[in-house]
mmCIF file of C-alpha atoms and ligand atoms in Angstrom:
data_model
loop_
_atom_site.group_PDB
_atom_site.id
_atom_site.type_symbol
_atom_site.label_atom_id
_atom_site.label_comp_id
_atom_site.label_asym_id
_atom_site.label_seq_id
_atom_site.Cartn_x
_atom_site.Cartn_y
_atom_site.Cartn_z
ATOM 1 C CA MET A 6 11.395 2.079 -22.661
ATOM 2 C CA LYS A 7 10.525 1.869 -18.994
ATOM 3 C CA ARG A 8 13.342 1.998 -16.430
ATOM 4 C CA ILE A 9 11.739 1.585 -13.028
ATOM 5 C CA LEU A 10 12.898 2.113 -9.441
ATOM 6 C CA VAL A 11 10.815 0.686 -6.583
ATOM 7 C CA THR A 12 11.620 2.202 -3.200
ATOM 8 C CA GLY A 13 10.706 0.086 -0.190
ATOM 9 C CA SER A 14 11.085 -2.992 -2.373
ATOM 10 C CA VAL A 15 11.505 -5.407 0.537
ATOM 11 C CA GLY A 16 8.252 -4.263 2.163
ATOM 12 C CA GLN A 17 4.844 -5.931 2.015
ATOM 13 C CA ILE A 18 3.664 -4.355 -1.251
ATOM 14 C CA GLY A 19 7.089 -3.457 -2.672
ATOM 15 C CA SER A 20 8.399 -7.023 -2.707
ATOM 16 C CA GLU A 21 5.499 -8.425 -4.755
ATOM 17 C CA LEU A 22 5.163 -5.315 -6.917
ATOM 18 C CA THR A 23 8.853 -5.437 -7.909
ATOM 19 C CA LEU A 24 8.539 -9.040 -9.105
ATOM 20 C CA GLU A 25 5.378 -8.282 -11.076
ATOM 21 C CA LEU A 26 6.972 -5.215 -12.690
ATOM 22 C CA ARG A 27 9.987 -7.343 -13.662
ATOM 23 C CA LYS A 28 7.656 -9.876 -15.289
ATOM 24 C CA ARG A 29 5.938 -7.163 -17.285
ATOM 25 C CA TYR A 30 8.824 -4.865 -18.198
ATOM 26 C CA GLY A 31 11.910 -7.109 -18.019
ATOM 27 C CA ASN A 32 14.091 -8.069 -15.055
ATOM 28 C CA ASP A 33 16.934 -5.667 -15.831
ATOM 29 C CA ASN A 34 14.575 -2.705 -16.154
ATOM 30 C CA VAL A 35 13.301 -2.815 -12.585
ATOM 31 C CA VAL A 36 15.647 -1.821 -9.755
ATOM 32 C CA ALA A 37 14.745 -2.961 -6.247
ATOM 33 C CA GLY A 38 15.547 0.007 -3.994
ATOM 34 C CA VAL A 39 16.235 -0.867 -0.361
ATOM 35 C CA ASN A 40 16.886 1.113 2.786
ATOM 36 C CA ARG A 41 18.987 -1.242 4.927
ATOM 37 C CA THR A 42 17.529 -4.722 4.649
ATOM 38 C CA GLN A 43 19.050 -6.478 1.663
ATOM 39 C CA PRO A 44 16.700 -8.372 -0.622
ATOM 40 C CA THR A 45 16.806 -12.155 -0.559
ATOM 41 C CA GLY A 46 15.622 -14.998 -2.776
ATOM 42 C CA LEU A 47 13.930 -14.182 -6.065
ATOM 43 C CA LEU A 48 13.879 -10.453 -5.383
ATOM 44 C CA LYS A 49 17.680 -10.451 -5.136
ATOM 45 C CA ASP A 50 18.333 -12.962 -7.891
ATOM 46 C CA SER A 51 15.910 -11.794 -10.556
ATOM 47 C CA GLY A 52 17.214 -8.268 -11.140
ATOM 48 C CA PRO A 53 19.286 -5.320 -9.933
ATOM 49 C CA TRP A 54 19.020 -3.935 -6.413
ATOM 50 C CA GLU A 55 20.550 -0.818 -4.830
ATOM 51 C CA LEU A 56 20.626 1.087 -1.573
ATOM 52 C CA ALA A 57 18.076 3.827 -2.236
ATOM 53 C CA ASN A 58 17.029 5.320 1.079
ATOM 54 C CA CYS A 59 14.435 7.985 0.291
ATOM 55 C CA THR A 60 15.654 10.180 3.164
ATOM 56 C CA ASP A 61 19.136 10.281 1.587
ATOM 57 C CA PHE A 62 18.766 12.662 -1.362
ATOM 58 C CA GLU A 63 22.197 12.019 -2.896
ATOM 59 C CA GLN A 64 21.944 8.243 -2.598
ATOM 60 C CA LEU A 65 18.525 8.192 -4.242
ATOM 61 C CA LYS A 66 19.606 10.586 -6.973
ATOM 62 C CA SER A 67 22.689 8.520 -7.820
ATOM 63 C CA VAL A 68 20.523 5.399 -8.352
ATOM 64 C CA VAL A 69 18.086 7.301 -10.594
ATOM 65 C CA LYS A 70 21.038 8.654 -12.590
ATOM 66 C CA LYS A 71 22.934 5.347 -12.809
ATOM 67 C CA TYR A 72 19.972 3.367 -14.183
ATOM 68 C CA GLU A 73 18.412 6.243 -16.183
ATOM 69 C CA ILE A 74 15.195 5.726 -14.237
ATOM 70 C CA ASP A 75 12.033 7.200 -15.778
ATOM 71 C CA THR A 76 9.411 5.754 -13.414
ATOM 72 C CA ILE A 77 9.474 5.557 -9.604
ATOM 73 C CA TYR A 78 7.081 3.466 -7.533
ATOM 74 C CA HIS A 79 7.646 5.078 -4.149
ATOM 75 C CA LEU A 80 6.613 2.376 -1.672
ATOM 76 C CA ALA A 81 8.926 3.257 1.217
ATOM 77 C CA ALA A 82 6.747 4.476 4.082
ATOM 78 C CA ILE A 83 6.086 4.164 7.803
ATOM 79 C CA LEU A 84 2.687 2.589 8.548
ATOM 80 C CA SER A 85 0.061 3.854 10.965
ATOM 81 C CA GLY A 86 0.891 1.918 14.150
ATOM 82 C CA VAL A 87 4.606 2.678 13.970
ATOM 83 C CA ALA A 88 3.874 6.286 12.995
ATOM 84 C CA GLU A 89 1.930 6.797 16.254
ATOM 85 C CA ALA A 90 4.825 5.321 18.253
ATOM 86 C CA LYS A 91 7.522 7.224 16.316
ATOM 87 C CA PRO A 92 5.995 10.384 14.825
ATOM 88 C CA ASP A 93 9.405 11.928 14.077
ATOM 89 C CA LEU A 94 10.411 8.905 12.011
ATOM 90 C CA ALA A 95 7.062 8.978 10.191
ATOM 91 C CA TRP A 96 7.512 12.657 9.340
ATOM 92 C CA ASN A 97 11.040 12.098 8.108
ATOM 93 C CA VAL A 98 10.271 9.101 5.891
ATOM 94 C CA ASN A 99 6.731 9.925 4.740
ATOM 95 C CA ILE A 100 7.255 13.665 4.199
ATOM 96 C CA ASN A 101 10.967 14.401 3.746
ATOM 97 C CA GLY A 102 11.486 11.139 1.853
ATOM 98 C CA LEU A 103 8.590 11.898 -0.480
ATOM 99 C CA TYR A 104 9.859 15.433 -1.021
ATOM 100 C CA ASN A 105 13.248 14.015 -2.105
ATOM 101 C CA VAL A 106 11.537 11.627 -4.514
ATOM 102 C CA LEU A 107 9.498 14.452 -6.047
ATOM 103 C CA GLU A 108 12.508 16.757 -6.416
ATOM 104 C CA ILE A 109 14.490 13.990 -8.126
ATOM 105 C CA ALA A 110 11.485 13.140 -10.316
ATOM 106 C CA ARG A 111 11.308 16.800 -11.320
ATOM 107 C CA GLU A 112 15.005 16.900 -12.241
ATOM 108 C CA PHE A 113 15.041 13.583 -14.127
ATOM 109 C CA ASN A 114 11.548 13.789 -15.575
ATOM 110 C CA CYS A 115 10.247 10.653 -13.853
ATOM 111 C CA LYS A 116 6.670 9.507 -13.526
ATOM 112 C CA VAL A 117 5.831 8.692 -9.866
ATOM 113 C CA PHE A 118 3.379 6.322 -8.147
ATOM 114 C CA ILE A 119 2.775 7.208 -4.491
ATOM 115 C CA PRO A 120 0.414 5.196 -2.321
ATOM 116 C CA SER A 121 -1.888 7.111 -0.036
ATOM 117 C CA SER A 122 -4.215 5.305 2.353
ATOM 118 C CA ILE A 123 -7.636 5.120 3.993
ATOM 119 C CA GLY A 124 -5.609 6.730 6.803
ATOM 120 C CA ALA A 125 -5.808 10.025 4.885
ATOM 121 C CA PHE A 126 -9.369 10.334 6.265
ATOM 122 C CA GLY A 127 -10.384 11.203 9.799
ATOM 123 C CA PRO A 128 -13.296 11.181 12.249
ATOM 124 C CA SER A 129 -15.092 14.070 10.508
ATOM 125 C CA THR A 130 -15.038 12.248 7.138
ATOM 126 C CA PRO A 131 -18.371 10.614 6.169
ATOM 127 C CA PRO A 132 -17.591 7.028 7.291
ATOM 128 C CA ASP A 133 -19.839 5.020 4.965
ATOM 129 C CA LYS A 134 -19.229 4.927 1.217
ATOM 130 C CA THR A 135 -16.704 7.704 1.791
ATOM 131 C CA PRO A 136 -16.696 9.810 -1.387
ATOM 132 C CA GLN A 137 -13.613 10.498 -3.488
ATOM 133 C CA ASP A 138 -13.664 14.210 -2.679
ATOM 134 C CA THR A 139 -14.599 14.867 0.918
ATOM 135 C CA ILE A 140 -13.398 16.129 4.302
ATOM 136 C CA GLN A 141 -9.827 15.016 5.121
ATOM 137 C CA ARG A 142 -8.903 15.981 8.675
ATOM 138 C CA PRO A 143 -7.018 12.901 9.977
ATOM 139 C CA THR A 144 -6.071 12.759 13.648
ATOM 140 C CA THR A 145 -3.104 10.390 13.307
ATOM 141 C CA MET A 146 0.488 11.204 12.344
ATOM 142 C CA TYR A 147 0.215 8.671 9.532
ATOM 143 C CA GLY A 148 -2.882 10.419 8.213
ATOM 144 C CA VAL A 149 -1.274 13.841 8.445
ATOM 145 C CA THR A 150 1.649 12.610 6.331
ATOM 146 C CA LYS A 151 -0.680 10.909 3.840
ATOM 147 C CA VAL A 152 -2.875 13.986 3.275
ATOM 148 C CA SER A 153 0.223 16.169 2.971
ATOM 149 C CA GLY A 154 1.634 13.638 0.510
ATOM 150 C CA GLU A 155 -1.522 13.764 -1.631
ATOM 151 C CA LEU A 156 -1.409 17.563 -1.677
ATOM 152 C CA ILE A 157 2.271 17.893 -2.501
ATOM 153 C CA CYS A 158 1.960 15.301 -5.277
ATOM 154 C CA ASP A 159 -0.898 17.256 -6.853
ATOM 155 C CA TYR A 160 1.175 20.421 -6.411
ATOM 156 C CA TYR A 161 4.183 18.924 -8.244
ATOM 157 C CA TYR A 162 1.892 17.877 -11.087
ATOM 158 C CA LYS A 163 0.221 21.270 -11.443
ATOM 159 C CA ARG A 164 3.261 23.454 -10.770
ATOM 160 C CA PHE A 165 6.076 21.440 -12.372
ATOM 161 C CA GLY A 166 4.300 18.909 -14.606
ATOM 162 C CA VAL A 167 5.628 15.874 -12.691
ATOM 163 C CA ASP A 168 3.324 12.957 -13.619
ATOM 164 C CA THR A 169 2.300 11.896 -10.110
ATOM 165 C CA ARG A 170 -0.432 9.303 -9.498
ATOM 166 C CA GLY A 171 -1.681 7.524 -6.388
ATOM 167 C CA VAL A 172 -4.348 5.396 -4.775
ATOM 168 C CA ARG A 173 -5.709 5.391 -1.239
ATOM 169 C CA TYR A 174 -4.935 1.809 -0.301
ATOM 170 C CA PRO A 175 -7.114 0.015 2.224
ATOM 171 C CA GLY A 176 -5.622 -2.768 4.370
ATOM 172 C CA ILE A 177 -3.658 -5.089 2.093
ATOM 173 C CA ILE A 178 -3.763 -8.829 2.730
ATOM 174 C CA SER A 179 -0.935 -10.961 1.394
ATOM 175 C CA ASN A 180 0.679 -14.350 1.887
ATOM 176 C CA ASP A 181 4.296 -13.492 1.090
ATOM 177 C CA THR A 182 5.939 -10.565 2.931
ATOM 178 C CA LEU A 183 4.284 -9.604 6.229
ATOM 179 C CA PRO A 184 3.066 -6.029 6.766
ATOM 180 C CA GLY A 185 5.031 -3.995 9.289
ATOM 181 C CA GLY A 186 3.196 -1.988 11.917
ATOM 182 C CA GLY A 187 -0.149 -1.145 10.341
ATOM 183 C CA THR A 188 -3.605 -1.010 11.917
ATOM 184 C CA THR A 189 -5.060 -3.429 9.386
ATOM 185 C CA ASP A 190 -2.341 -6.059 10.022
ATOM 186 C CA TYR A 191 -4.754 -8.213 12.056
ATOM 187 C CA ALA A 192 -6.439 -9.194 8.785
ATOM 188 C CA VAL A 193 -3.177 -10.829 7.656
ATOM 189 C CA GLU A 194 -2.202 -12.323 11.018
ATOM 190 C CA ILE A 195 -5.603 -14.007 11.416
ATOM 191 C CA TYR A 196 -4.901 -16.280 8.420
ATOM 192 C CA TYR A 197 -1.440 -17.294 9.688
ATOM 193 C CA GLU A 198 -2.859 -18.080 13.136
ATOM 194 C CA ALA A 199 -5.799 -19.965 11.640
ATOM 195 C CA ILE A 200 -3.351 -22.310 9.908
ATOM 196 C CA ARG A 201 -0.858 -22.528 12.795
ATOM 197 C CA ASN A 202 -3.118 -22.701 15.876
ATOM 198 C CA LYS A 203 -6.740 -22.703 14.673
ATOM 199 C CA LYS A 204 -7.345 -19.690 16.928
ATOM 200 C CA PHE A 205 -6.633 -15.976 16.922
ATOM 201 C CA THR A 206 -6.667 -13.122 19.435
ATOM 202 C CA CYS A 207 -7.826 -9.986 17.645
ATOM 203 C CA ASN A 208 -6.460 -6.562 18.660
ATOM 204 C CA LEU A 209 -9.480 -4.661 17.282
ATOM 205 C CA LYS A 210 -13.074 -4.810 18.538
ATOM 206 C CA ALA A 211 -15.916 -6.631 16.825
ATOM 207 C CA GLY A 212 -17.777 -4.113 14.685
ATOM 208 C CA THR A 213 -14.607 -2.314 13.506
ATOM 209 C CA PHE A 214 -15.228 -2.112 9.774
ATOM 210 C CA MET A 215 -12.436 -1.143 7.370
ATOM 211 C CA ASP A 216 -11.788 -1.515 3.661
ATOM 212 C CA MET A 217 -9.450 -4.317 2.597
ATOM 213 C CA MET A 218 -7.916 -5.742 -0.577
ATOM 214 C CA TYR A 219 -6.000 -8.863 -1.637
ATOM 215 C CA MET A 220 -2.454 -8.272 -2.862
ATOM 216 C CA PRO A 221 -2.966 -9.217 -6.533
ATOM 217 C CA ASP A 222 -5.596 -6.459 -6.778
ATOM 218 C CA ALA A 223 -3.339 -3.977 -4.955
ATOM 219 C CA ILE A 224 -0.556 -4.604 -7.465
ATOM 220 C CA ASN A 225 -2.920 -4.342 -10.412
ATOM 221 C CA ALA A 226 -4.247 -1.049 -9.062
ATOM 222 C CA ALA A 227 -0.778 0.505 -9.021
ATOM 223 C CA ILE A 228 0.251 -0.733 -12.465
ATOM 224 C CA GLN A 229 -3.130 -0.063 -14.075
ATOM 225 C CA LEU A 230 -3.192 3.508 -12.789
ATOM 226 C CA MET A 231 0.357 4.110 -13.990
ATOM 227 C CA GLU A 232 -0.591 2.763 -17.430
ATOM 228 C CA ALA A 233 -3.810 4.814 -17.614
ATOM 229 C CA ASP A 234 -4.232 7.469 -20.266
ATOM 230 C CA SER A 235 -3.196 10.731 -18.658
ATOM 231 C CA ASP A 236 -5.910 12.667 -20.523
ATOM 232 C CA LYS A 237 -8.620 10.591 -18.822
ATOM 233 C CA LEU A 238 -7.410 11.367 -15.295
ATOM 234 C CA ILE A 239 -9.348 14.171 -13.668
ATOM 235 C CA HIS A 240 -8.027 13.159 -10.250
ATOM 236 C CA ARG A 241 -4.451 12.099 -9.535
ATOM 237 C CA ASN A 242 -3.583 12.008 -5.832
ATOM 238 C CA ALA A 243 -5.172 9.935 -4.713
ATOM 239 C CA PHE A 244 -7.976 7.606 -5.886
ATOM 240 C CA ASN A 245 -10.198 5.709 -3.451
ATOM 241 C CA VAL A 246 -9.824 1.986 -4.185
ATOM 242 C CA THR A 247 -11.358 -0.926 -2.326
ATOM 243 C CA ALA A 248 -12.290 -4.563 -2.827
ATOM 244 C CA MET A 249 -14.244 -5.384 0.344
ATOM 245 C CA SER A 250 -15.152 -4.059 3.773
ATOM 246 C CA PHE A 251 -15.418 -6.280 6.843
ATOM 247 C CA ASP A 252 -15.024 -6.360 10.615
ATOM 248 C CA PRO A 253 -13.186 -9.062 12.634
ATOM 249 C CA GLU A 254 -16.374 -11.143 13.026
ATOM 250 C CA ILE A 255 -16.944 -11.299 9.278
ATOM 251 C CA ILE A 256 -13.391 -12.337 8.362
ATOM 252 C CA ALA A 257 -13.438 -14.920 11.183
ATOM 253 C CA ALA A 258 -16.714 -16.330 9.818
ATOM 254 C CA SER A 259 -15.201 -16.654 6.342
ATOM 255 C CA ILE A 260 -12.241 -18.603 7.812
ATOM 256 C CA LYS A 261 -14.620 -20.828 9.816
ATOM 257 C CA LYS A 262 -16.283 -21.899 6.580
ATOM 258 C CA VAL A 263 -12.943 -23.487 5.557
ATOM 259 C CA ILE A 264 -11.633 -24.401 9.060
ATOM 260 C CA PRO A 265 -14.761 -25.102 11.179
ATOM 261 C CA GLU A 266 -12.772 -25.495 14.435
ATOM 262 C CA PHE A 267 -11.295 -21.958 14.136
ATOM 263 C CA THR A 268 -12.072 -19.661 17.098
ATOM 264 C CA MET A 269 -11.333 -16.006 17.869
ATOM 265 C CA ASP A 270 -11.197 -13.921 21.038
ATOM 266 C CA TYR A 271 -10.281 -10.296 21.681
ATOM 267 C CA ASN A 272 -7.517 -8.339 23.422
ATOM 268 C CA VAL A 273 -7.960 -4.782 22.196
ATOM 269 C CA ASP A 274 -4.966 -2.550 21.508
ATOM 270 C CA GLU A 275 -6.324 0.888 22.422
ATOM 271 C CA VAL A 276 -3.925 2.804 20.164
ATOM 272 C CA LYS A 277 -4.772 0.743 17.106
ATOM 273 C CA GLN A 278 -8.475 0.767 17.991
ATOM 274 C CA GLY A 279 -8.351 4.577 18.158
ATOM 275 C CA ILE A 280 -6.697 4.725 14.732
ATOM 276 C CA ALA A 281 -9.190 2.280 13.204
ATOM 277 C CA ASP A 282 -12.147 4.157 14.702
ATOM 278 C CA SER A 283 -10.964 7.359 13.012
ATOM 279 C CA TRP A 284 -10.923 5.704 9.555
ATOM 280 C CA PRO A 285 -13.861 5.080 7.202
ATOM 281 C CA ASN A 286 -15.973 1.921 7.336
ATOM 282 C CA SER A 287 -16.153 1.685 3.550
ATOM 283 C CA LEU A 288 -14.971 3.711 0.567
ATOM 284 C CA ASP A 289 -16.760 4.712 -2.617
ATOM 285 C CA ASP A 290 -14.290 3.862 -5.394
ATOM 286 C CA SER A 291 -16.527 4.773 -8.348
ATOM 287 C CA THR A 292 -14.183 7.576 -9.462
ATOM 288 C CA ALA A 293 -11.315 5.097 -9.962
ATOM 289 C CA LYS A 294 -13.725 2.848 -11.873
ATOM 290 C CA GLU A 295 -14.795 5.722 -14.117
ATOM 291 C CA GLU A 296 -11.416 7.344 -14.761
ATOM 292 C CA TRP A 297 -9.152 4.328 -15.268
ATOM 293 C CA GLY A 298 -11.298 1.195 -15.171
ATOM 294 C CA TRP A 299 -10.474 -0.051 -11.656
ATOM 295 C CA ASN A 300 -12.132 -3.424 -11.101
ATOM 296 C CA PRO A 301 -10.918 -5.705 -8.287
ATOM 297 C CA GLU A 302 -10.993 -9.446 -8.786
ATOM 298 C CA TYR A 303 -11.044 -10.843 -5.233
ATOM 299 C CA ASP A 304 -13.904 -10.643 -2.743
ATOM 300 C CA LEU A 305 -13.617 -11.945 0.839
ATOM 301 C CA GLU A 306 -14.568 -15.549 0.041
ATOM 302 C CA ALA A 307 -12.150 -15.822 -2.900
ATOM 303 C CA MET A 308 -9.356 -14.223 -0.879
ATOM 304 C CA THR A 309 -9.902 -16.485 2.157
ATOM 305 C CA LYS A 310 -9.836 -19.591 -0.014
ATOM 306 C CA ASP A 311 -6.605 -18.540 -1.695
ATOM 307 C CA MET A 312 -4.880 -17.270 1.487
ATOM 308 C CA LEU A 313 -5.593 -20.459 3.405
ATOM 309 C CA SER A 314 -4.515 -22.776 0.635
ATOM 310 C CA VAL A 315 -1.242 -20.866 0.007
ATOM 311 C CA LEU A 316 -0.429 -20.567 3.727
ATOM 312 C CA GLU A 317 -1.286 -24.197 4.366
ATOM 313 C CA LYS A 318 1.450 -25.196 1.916
ATOM 314 C CA LYS A 319 3.900 -22.514 3.073
ATOM 315 C CA ILE A 320 3.576 -23.147 6.817
ATOM 316 C CA ASN A 321 3.237 -26.890 6.766
ATOM 317 C CA VAL A 322 6.238 -27.505 4.504
HETATM 318 C C1 AKB B 5 -2.002 0.642 7.919
HETATM 319 O O1 AKB B 5 -2.795 -0.044 8.569
HETATM 320 O O2 AKB B 5 -1.277 1.515 8.402
HETATM 321 C C2 AKB B 5 -1.979 0.452 6.419
HETATM 322 C C3 AKB B 5 -2.918 1.371 5.739
HETATM 323 C C4 AKB B 5 -4.366 1.079 5.723
HETATM 324 O O3 AKB B 5 -2.511 2.354 5.204
HETATM 325 N N1 AKB B 5 -2.265 -0.906 6.092
#
């Protein structure tokens, strides 16, 4: 039987992933792990929650012990924008926190899902159709922690047999919990502003292409990879996954098709622009397709339609 802990369960991906895992495996079998912010609403009411700060080894271990956890989805992480502003915090959470999770997984024989990111690539990586196995020399603190995370997860698998698995997430677009401090956040904010004000000021330049994905696909990717037959996995940490690649002009054009009066201008954030410029334009995710059947459902048009109709109801209620 699965007994699951989700760290970072109040975050953008964690909050929706926890609810989906509860649907699939039973409410009582999925513990929402939080750092400080208590869960609210359905997340709080539908199942157990516990303080499980990944940088606090004893606290995390006591939760794993108490609930006899056998699977950890380790979503707690500092995103790229915040990591550049607070590199010490990023190191502590993304590296020391992950190390604690892996050590506890080793002791309690847990399977672990760890998200990596397109941020694990850098300016010397081939930027178009970036292959699964290629140069990874990121120039951001976030990227440094993500590459190190991929390596240490592979190490724990090979050296200690800990079943670690991960994907390199692109920007994730969702209509529930907002992202916190990423470089791809503009692609979420643009939808909110389109509904609220019919205009948006973009903090990245036109022509800045990055991979993106709608939340339902991001959640499926995590669960599908964790359910995949271990014998079929040649890679583990971490698989390229993507659903679409666009720049600000392209996402704005897709919104304009639904809201013709929508307009966009630019006020570039140099730090975020520098991060985005160091990341790939588009990933090749054929290895994920081959090894565990990855197949995203939403393209840009389908996502825009759904985002705008959900936000319309949410914001205008
Ligand atoms: C970020 O922008 O930091 C994240 C990511 C792509 O990992 N959304």
